[in-house]
């Protein structure tokens, strides 16, 4: 695609003489901004890929030189191919470039922010209306106390990795028409740690961290919608070597209530009146978010009539007031009649005349005026 041919410096918004720190800063900021999860632009994937590729090329002095001298064509004939990242995972991409991942860097002597944790709670619609307190269980990685996060069994020997001479990375040099071309990758002999351990820590099996069960009390705010997330900062996985802990994101699922339909902050429900109740009038108990409410329906109530209970809907999240609750009347017509009941109905029908069914404004007129 043509978009991949844009100037890398332009893509990152930096000068041609930008140093490492400037590149890194520009990339971090941009990656967070254009990441498909947050950007919402239709071409977010392409745009993000472009930013990652630009940084990958410019952050490496060899590919940067190649690009500076020969442009995109130089990279192609030099054998450069952009790395394939899981674009959905920003943390993975950052950790590939900066080593932010606490697990990979525990013995790599790098400080890093801990990973985020996703948790979930489910609440009833009625609880969502009032707000609810919930205990959320989750597993969190904490630094191993036995080896203080190094992954090395206390008293055991640690050797510098001979394969990478302690660097944790291996460089592959390939030659091309444009000169030497160097790519680096984590050392497979030591998993990028730079050292070989005689005995792994028995407590954490060399991982440097252990999993701990935790519970967190969270307040679900009134009016929350299904699928919204609550962020609790600093309660996620421990950071590496004193780095900041990650965050916990709790997704709130609001269970459907068979009695109600929620639309934004409004609530809809139906009430079934029997034919006789509708004709004679009745008091009926209606379930609402605040409990049962007694409603009076006058004689001659028609199917399709609605009652609006103002401010009985869902509270507005982080706002004021509540939505409405609308009750739609349904009139139940009998399905099965005994011989005696049929006779009574026939008798009723023969006594009825035009006036019996006449209303000031008929149901269909009302419906029509509702649409006007
Ligand atoms: Zn340990
Ligand atoms: Zn090594």
Short mmCIF file of C-alpha atoms and ligand atoms in Angstrom, two decimals:
data_model
loop_
_atom_site.label_atom_id
_atom_site.label_comp_id
_atom_site.label_asym_id
_atom_site.label_seq_id
_atom_site.Cartn_x
_atom_site.Cartn_y
_atom_site.Cartn_z
CA UNK A 1 0.00 0.00 0.00
CA UNK A 2 1.08 3.53 -0.68
CA UNK A 3 0.80 4.48 2.99
CA UNK A 4 3.86 2.37 3.86
CA UNK A 5 5.96 4.57 1.59
CA UNK A 6 5.57 7.67 3.73
CA UNK A 7 8.71 9.23 5.10
CA UNK A 8 9.50 7.61 8.45
CA UNK A 9 10.62 10.87 10.06
CA UNK A 10 7.40 12.47 8.97
CA UNK A 11 5.38 9.53 10.31
CA UNK A 12 6.94 9.94 13.75
CA UNK A 13 6.92 13.71 13.53
CA UNK A 14 10.61 14.13 14.37
CA UNK A 15 13.54 15.96 12.76
CA UNK A 16 16.03 14.04 10.64
CA UNK A 17 18.68 14.49 13.32
CA UNK A 18 16.46 13.30 16.18
CA UNK A 19 18.39 11.32 18.78
CA UNK A 20 17.35 8.07 20.46
CA UNK A 21 15.52 9.75 23.31
CA UNK A 22 13.52 11.96 20.96
CA UNK A 23 12.60 9.00 18.77
CA UNK A 24 11.54 6.96 21.76
CA UNK A 25 9.46 9.78 23.18
CA UNK A 26 7.75 10.45 19.87
CA UNK A 27 7.03 6.76 19.33
CA UNK A 28 5.63 6.15 22.80
CA UNK A 29 3.32 9.11 22.58
CA UNK A 30 2.18 8.35 19.05
CA UNK A 31 1.70 4.62 19.60
CA UNK A 32 -0.63 5.30 22.51
CA UNK A 33 -2.55 7.87 20.49
CA UNK A 34 -3.05 5.98 17.23
CA UNK A 35 -3.45 2.50 18.69
CA UNK A 36 -6.60 0.95 17.15
CA UNK A 37 -8.09 0.40 20.62
CA UNK A 38 -8.19 4.10 21.35
CA UNK A 39 -8.13 5.88 18.02
CA UNK A 40 -11.39 4.63 16.50
CA UNK A 41 -10.32 5.87 13.05
CA UNK A 42 -11.19 3.49 10.20
CA UNK A 43 -7.56 3.29 9.05
CA UNK A 44 -6.19 2.96 12.59
CA UNK A 45 -4.62 -0.47 11.91
CA UNK A 46 -2.64 0.79 8.91
CA UNK A 47 -1.65 3.97 10.65
CA UNK A 48 -0.46 2.12 13.73
CA UNK A 49 1.51 -0.39 11.67
CA UNK A 50 3.19 2.50 9.90
CA UNK A 51 4.22 4.10 13.21
CA UNK A 52 5.63 0.82 14.55
CA UNK A 53 7.54 0.20 11.31
CA UNK A 54 8.95 3.74 11.27
CA UNK A 55 10.21 3.36 14.80
CA UNK A 56 11.66 -0.09 14.17
CA UNK A 57 13.71 1.26 11.27
CA UNK A 58 14.86 4.52 12.86
CA UNK A 59 15.64 3.07 16.29
CA UNK A 60 18.27 0.79 14.78
CA UNK A 61 21.37 2.64 13.62
CA UNK A 62 22.06 0.24 10.71
CA UNK A 63 18.58 0.33 9.22
CA UNK A 64 18.38 4.05 9.89
CA UNK A 65 21.58 4.69 7.97
CA UNK A 66 20.37 2.51 5.14
CA UNK A 67 17.13 4.41 5.04
CA UNK A 68 18.81 7.82 5.26
CA UNK A 69 21.03 7.01 2.30
CA UNK A 70 18.79 4.97 0.04
CA UNK A 71 15.23 5.42 1.33
CA UNK A 72 12.58 2.72 1.24
CA UNK A 73 14.15 1.07 -1.78
CA UNK A 74 17.41 0.71 0.13
CA UNK A 75 15.68 -1.09 2.99
CA UNK A 76 13.94 -3.46 0.64
CA UNK A 77 17.02 -4.46 -1.26
CA UNK A 78 18.92 -4.57 2.04
CA UNK A 79 16.60 -7.37 3.11
CA UNK A 80 14.66 -5.44 5.73
CA UNK A 81 11.24 -6.72 6.61
CA UNK A 82 9.17 -5.13 9.38
CA UNK A 83 8.68 -7.40 12.40
CA UNK A 84 5.27 -8.96 12.80
CA UNK A 85 3.71 -7.80 16.03
CA UNK A 86 0.39 -8.58 17.57
CA UNK A 87 -0.88 -5.07 16.96
CA UNK A 88 -3.65 -5.48 19.50
CA UNK A 89 -1.18 -5.68 22.33
CA UNK A 90 0.58 -2.40 22.96
CA UNK A 91 2.35 -3.81 26.03
CA UNK A 92 3.90 -6.57 23.91
CA UNK A 93 5.17 -4.07 21.37
CA UNK A 94 6.63 -1.78 24.02
CA UNK A 95 8.25 -4.73 25.72
CA UNK A 96 9.77 -5.86 22.41
CA UNK A 97 11.33 -2.42 21.94
CA UNK A 98 11.96 -1.29 25.49
CA UNK A 99 11.92 -4.46 27.59
CA UNK A 100 8.99 -3.31 29.69
CA UNK A 101 7.84 -6.83 30.39
CA UNK A 102 8.63 -7.60 34.02
CA UNK A 103 8.94 -11.32 33.43
CA UNK A 104 11.55 -11.05 30.71
CA UNK A 105 13.49 -8.39 32.51
CA UNK A 106 13.52 -9.70 36.08
CA UNK A 107 17.14 -10.74 35.74
CA UNK A 108 17.86 -8.42 32.87
CA UNK A 109 18.37 -5.55 35.30
CA UNK A 110 15.69 -3.42 33.71
CA UNK A 111 13.07 -1.48 35.57
CA UNK A 112 9.59 -1.87 34.22
CA UNK A 113 5.97 -1.18 34.91
CA UNK A 114 3.99 -4.25 35.92
CA UNK A 115 1.34 -5.75 33.67
CA UNK A 116 -2.36 -4.93 33.82
CA UNK A 117 -4.94 -7.43 34.98
CA UNK A 118 -8.42 -7.95 33.59
CA UNK A 119 -11.15 -9.04 35.98
CA UNK A 120 -14.91 -9.23 35.70
CA UNK A 121 -17.94 -8.89 37.98
CA UNK A 122 -21.58 -9.50 37.23
CA UNK A 123 -24.36 -7.52 38.89
CA UNK A 124 -28.14 -7.38 38.62
CA UNK A 125 -29.84 -4.54 36.79
CA UNK A 126 -31.43 -3.44 40.06
CA UNK A 127 -27.95 -3.26 41.62
CA UNK A 128 -26.74 -1.20 38.67
CA UNK A 129 -29.56 1.22 39.44
CA UNK A 130 -28.49 1.66 43.05
CA UNK A 131 -24.74 1.19 42.79
CA UNK A 132 -23.15 -1.82 44.44
CA UNK A 133 -20.09 -2.86 46.37
CA UNK A 134 -18.40 -6.04 45.18
CA UNK A 135 -15.39 -8.13 46.08
CA UNK A 136 -13.39 -8.95 42.98
CA UNK A 137 -11.02 -11.93 43.15
CA UNK A 138 -8.00 -11.96 40.86
CA UNK A 139 -4.51 -13.37 40.63
CA UNK A 140 -1.58 -11.04 40.80
CA UNK A 141 2.12 -11.66 40.20
CA UNK A 142 4.20 -10.54 43.14
CA UNK A 143 7.96 -10.51 43.42
CA UNK A 144 9.25 -13.82 44.84
CA UNK A 145 10.37 -13.34 48.44
CA UNK A 146 12.84 -16.27 48.40
CA UNK A 147 14.98 -14.98 45.53
CA UNK A 148 13.90 -11.32 45.74
CA UNK A 149 12.76 -11.51 42.15
CA UNK A 150 16.04 -12.70 40.64
CA UNK A 151 14.82 -16.23 39.93
CA UNK A 152 18.08 -17.60 41.34
CA UNK A 153 18.07 -20.06 44.23
CA UNK A 154 19.86 -18.36 47.15
CA UNK A 155 23.48 -19.57 47.39
CA UNK A 156 23.46 -20.89 43.84
CA UNK A 157 26.00 -19.91 41.22
CA UNK A 158 25.26 -17.47 38.40
CA UNK A 159 27.39 -17.43 35.27
CA UNK A 160 27.60 -14.95 32.51
CA UNK A 161 25.99 -16.51 29.43
CA UNK A 162 28.85 -17.58 27.12
CA UNK A 163 26.65 -17.53 24.01
CA UNK A 164 25.86 -13.82 24.18
CA UNK A 165 28.66 -12.86 26.59
CA UNK A 166 26.15 -11.49 29.05
CA UNK A 167 24.46 -9.11 26.61
CA UNK A 168 21.22 -11.06 26.40
CA UNK A 169 21.08 -10.32 22.67
CA UNK A 170 22.62 -11.86 19.60
CA UNK A 171 23.48 -9.89 16.50
CA UNK A 172 23.14 -11.34 13.05
CA UNK A 173 25.20 -9.67 10.40
CA UNK A 174 24.23 -10.11 6.79
CA UNK A 175 25.90 -8.54 3.82
CA UNK A 176 24.13 -6.85 0.98
CA UNK A 177 24.94 -4.50 -1.86
CA UNK A 178 24.52 -1.66 0.59
CA UNK A 179 26.96 -2.95 3.17
CA UNK A 180 26.59 -4.84 6.40
CA UNK A 181 23.15 -5.21 7.79
CA UNK A 182 22.69 -6.08 11.44
CA UNK A 183 19.65 -7.43 13.21
CA UNK A 184 19.47 -8.30 16.88
CA UNK A 185 17.37 -10.91 18.63
CA UNK A 186 17.13 -12.15 22.22
CA UNK A 187 19.74 -14.80 23.05
CA UNK A 188 18.04 -18.22 22.98
CA UNK A 189 20.60 -19.81 25.32
CA UNK A 190 19.69 -17.57 28.27
CA UNK A 191 16.26 -16.31 27.15
CA UNK A 192 17.69 -12.84 26.88
CA UNK A 193 18.72 -12.71 30.53
CA UNK A 194 22.43 -12.58 29.88
CA UNK A 195 23.20 -15.12 32.57
CA UNK A 196 22.94 -18.83 33.20
CA UNK A 197 21.66 -19.97 36.56
CA UNK A 198 22.96 -23.12 38.26
CA UNK A 199 19.80 -23.67 40.31
CA UNK A 200 16.54 -21.94 39.70
CA UNK A 201 14.71 -20.61 42.71
CA UNK A 202 12.60 -23.43 44.15
CA UNK A 203 9.80 -21.16 45.19
CA UNK A 204 9.11 -19.53 41.83
CA UNK A 205 10.90 -21.97 39.49
CA UNK A 206 13.16 -19.19 38.24
CA UNK A 207 10.32 -16.91 37.20
CA UNK A 208 11.16 -14.28 39.83
CA UNK A 209 7.51 -13.90 40.74
CA UNK A 210 4.73 -15.97 42.22
CA UNK A 211 1.00 -15.74 41.77
CA UNK A 212 -1.05 -14.60 44.71
CA UNK A 213 -4.81 -14.63 45.16
CA UNK A 214 -6.15 -11.23 46.03
CA UNK A 215 -9.56 -9.71 46.57
CA UNK A 216 -10.40 -6.13 46.01
CA UNK A 217 -13.46 -4.27 47.19
CA UNK A 218 -14.82 -2.13 44.39
CA UNK A 219 -17.65 0.35 44.21
CA UNK A 220 -19.77 -0.03 41.10
CA UNK A 221 -21.28 3.40 40.45
CA UNK A 222 -25.04 3.74 40.01
CA UNK A 223 -26.13 3.88 36.37
CA UNK A 224 -23.26 1.80 34.99
CA UNK A 225 -23.84 0.19 31.62
CA UNK A 226 -23.15 -3.40 30.66
CA UNK A 227 -19.54 -3.87 29.54
CA UNK A 228 -18.08 -0.72 31.07
CA UNK A 229 -14.76 -1.05 32.84
CA UNK A 230 -13.57 0.29 36.16
CA UNK A 231 -9.85 0.92 36.50
CA UNK A 232 -8.10 0.47 39.81
CA UNK A 233 -4.62 1.82 39.43
CA UNK A 234 -1.56 0.30 41.03
CA UNK A 235 -3.19 -3.01 42.03
CA UNK A 236 -1.96 -5.02 39.04
CA UNK A 237 1.16 -7.12 38.62
CA UNK A 238 4.25 -5.96 40.46
CA UNK A 239 6.72 -3.93 38.43
CA UNK A 240 10.22 -5.28 37.81
CA UNK A 241 12.97 -4.07 40.10
CA UNK A 242 10.89 -1.48 41.85
CA UNK A 243 8.94 -0.37 38.77
CA UNK A 244 5.35 0.78 39.17
CA UNK A 245 2.69 -1.90 39.53
CA UNK A 246 0.15 -2.33 36.74
CA UNK A 247 -3.57 -1.60 36.96
CA UNK A 248 -6.62 -3.78 37.39
CA UNK A 249 -9.44 -3.33 34.89
CA UNK A 250 -12.75 -4.69 36.10
CA UNK A 251 -15.34 -5.22 33.40
CA UNK A 252 -18.86 -4.92 34.78
CA UNK A 253 -21.50 -7.16 33.32
CA UNK A 254 -25.06 -6.07 34.02
CA UNK A 255 -27.35 -9.08 33.92
CA UNK A 256 -30.62 -8.72 32.02
CA UNK A 257 -33.72 -8.51 34.16
CA UNK A 258 -36.62 -10.42 32.55
CA UNK A 259 -39.07 -7.81 33.86
CA UNK A 260 -37.39 -4.81 32.27
CA UNK A 261 -35.87 -3.64 29.03
CA UNK A 262 -33.21 -0.99 29.42
CA UNK A 263 -32.60 1.56 26.72
CA UNK A 264 -29.89 4.02 27.69
CA UNK A 265 -31.23 5.38 30.98
CA UNK A 266 -34.88 4.52 30.31
CA UNK A 267 -36.71 1.42 31.46
CA UNK A 268 -39.59 -0.25 29.61
CA UNK A 269 -41.94 -2.89 30.91
CA UNK A 270 -45.35 -4.31 30.06
CA UNK A 271 -48.36 -4.99 32.22
CA UNK A 272 -50.98 -7.60 31.39
CA UNK A 273 -54.56 -6.59 32.26
CA UNK A 274 -57.31 -9.13 31.84
CA UNK A 275 -60.09 -8.20 29.47
CA UNK A 276 -62.32 -7.58 32.47
CA UNK A 277 -59.73 -5.49 34.37
CA UNK A 278 -59.23 -3.33 31.29
CA UNK A 279 -62.99 -2.86 30.89
CA UNK A 280 -63.86 -2.27 34.56
CA UNK A 281 -60.65 -0.60 35.74
CA UNK A 282 -58.19 -2.07 38.26
CA UNK A 283 -55.38 -1.48 40.71
CA UNK A 284 -52.29 -3.42 39.64
CA UNK A 285 -48.94 -3.81 41.30
CA UNK A 286 -46.12 -2.94 38.86
CA UNK A 287 -42.48 -3.92 39.45
CA UNK A 288 -40.04 -1.00 39.16
CA UNK A 289 -36.35 -0.59 39.95
CA UNK A 290 -37.42 0.82 43.33
CA UNK A 291 -39.76 -2.08 44.13
CA UNK A 292 -43.45 -2.61 43.44
CA UNK A 293 -45.64 0.39 42.72
CA UNK A 294 -49.43 0.36 42.77
CA UNK A 295 -50.93 1.76 39.55
CA UNK A 296 -54.54 2.53 38.93
CA UNK A 297 -56.01 1.86 35.49
CA UNK A 298 -59.35 3.44 34.79
CA UNK A 299 -62.38 1.71 33.17
CA UNK A 300 -61.94 1.30 29.42
CA UNK A 301 -58.14 1.08 29.47
CA UNK A 302 -57.00 0.15 25.96
CA UNK A 303 -54.20 -2.13 24.82
CA UNK A 304 -51.16 -0.10 23.74
CA UNK A 305 -51.72 2.65 26.28
CA UNK A 306 -48.56 3.68 28.07
CA UNK A 307 -47.98 5.07 31.50
CA UNK A 308 -44.87 7.14 32.12
CA UNK A 309 -43.34 6.92 35.58
CA UNK A 310 -41.08 9.96 35.59
CA UNK A 311 -37.62 9.57 37.11
CA UNK A 312 -38.12 5.88 37.82
CA UNK A 313 -35.58 4.74 35.22
CA UNK A 314 -31.81 4.26 35.57
CA UNK A 315 -29.73 6.96 37.22
CA UNK A 316 -27.53 8.93 34.84
CA UNK A 317 -23.95 7.69 35.28
CA UNK A 318 -21.80 10.44 36.74
CA UNK A 319 -24.62 12.88 36.25
CA UNK A 320 -27.86 14.02 37.77
CA UNK A 321 -31.38 12.65 37.65
CA UNK A 322 -32.82 9.46 36.28
CA UNK A 323 -34.46 8.25 33.12
CA UNK A 324 -38.16 7.37 32.93
CA UNK A 325 -39.96 4.08 33.29
CA UNK A 326 -42.63 3.47 30.65
CA UNK A 327 -45.29 0.86 31.23
CA UNK A 328 -47.04 -0.53 28.14
CA UNK A 329 -50.53 -1.99 28.61
CA UNK A 330 -51.33 -5.34 27.10
CA UNK A 331 -54.87 -6.72 27.37
CA UNK A 332 -55.09 -10.47 27.73
CA UNK A 333 -57.88 -12.09 25.74
CA UNK A 334 -58.97 -15.51 27.07
CA UNK A 335 -57.68 -18.53 25.17
CA UNK A 336 -59.83 -21.22 26.69
CA UNK A 337 -63.44 -20.74 27.72
CA UNK A 338 -65.88 -23.13 29.35
CA UNK A 339 -69.32 -23.55 27.83
CA UNK A 340 -70.75 -21.40 30.61
CA UNK A 341 -68.26 -18.58 29.98
CA UNK A 342 -69.01 -18.63 26.26
CA UNK A 343 -72.68 -18.28 27.04
CA UNK A 344 -71.97 -15.33 29.34
CA UNK A 345 -69.88 -13.60 26.70
CA UNK A 346 -72.54 -14.14 24.03
CA UNK A 347 -75.08 -12.73 26.41
CA UNK A 348 -72.81 -9.72 27.01
CA UNK A 349 -72.29 -9.21 23.31
CA UNK A 350 -76.00 -9.25 22.56
CA UNK A 351 -76.56 -6.57 25.19
CA UNK A 352 -73.78 -4.36 23.80
CA UNK A 353 -74.39 -1.64 21.28
CA UNK A 354 -72.32 1.08 19.56
CA UNK A 355 -72.09 3.13 22.74
CA UNK A 356 -70.49 0.26 24.63
CA UNK A 357 -67.31 0.55 22.58
CA UNK A 358 -67.35 4.25 21.86
CA UNK A 359 -64.53 6.33 23.28
CA UNK A 360 -63.68 10.02 23.09
CA UNK A 361 -60.72 9.09 21.01
CA UNK A 362 -60.24 5.53 19.82
CA UNK A 363 -57.09 3.49 20.23
CA UNK A 364 -56.04 3.94 16.62
CA UNK A 365 -56.68 7.65 16.76
CA UNK A 366 -54.47 7.82 19.81
CA UNK A 367 -51.80 5.80 18.05
CA UNK A 368 -52.05 8.09 15.04
CA UNK A 369 -51.78 11.21 17.17
CA UNK A 370 -48.75 9.70 18.91
CA UNK A 371 -46.99 9.50 15.55
CA UNK A 372 -47.99 12.97 14.46
ZN1 LIG B 1 12.06 -17.10 43.50
ZN1 LIG B 2 22.79 -15.55 26.35
#
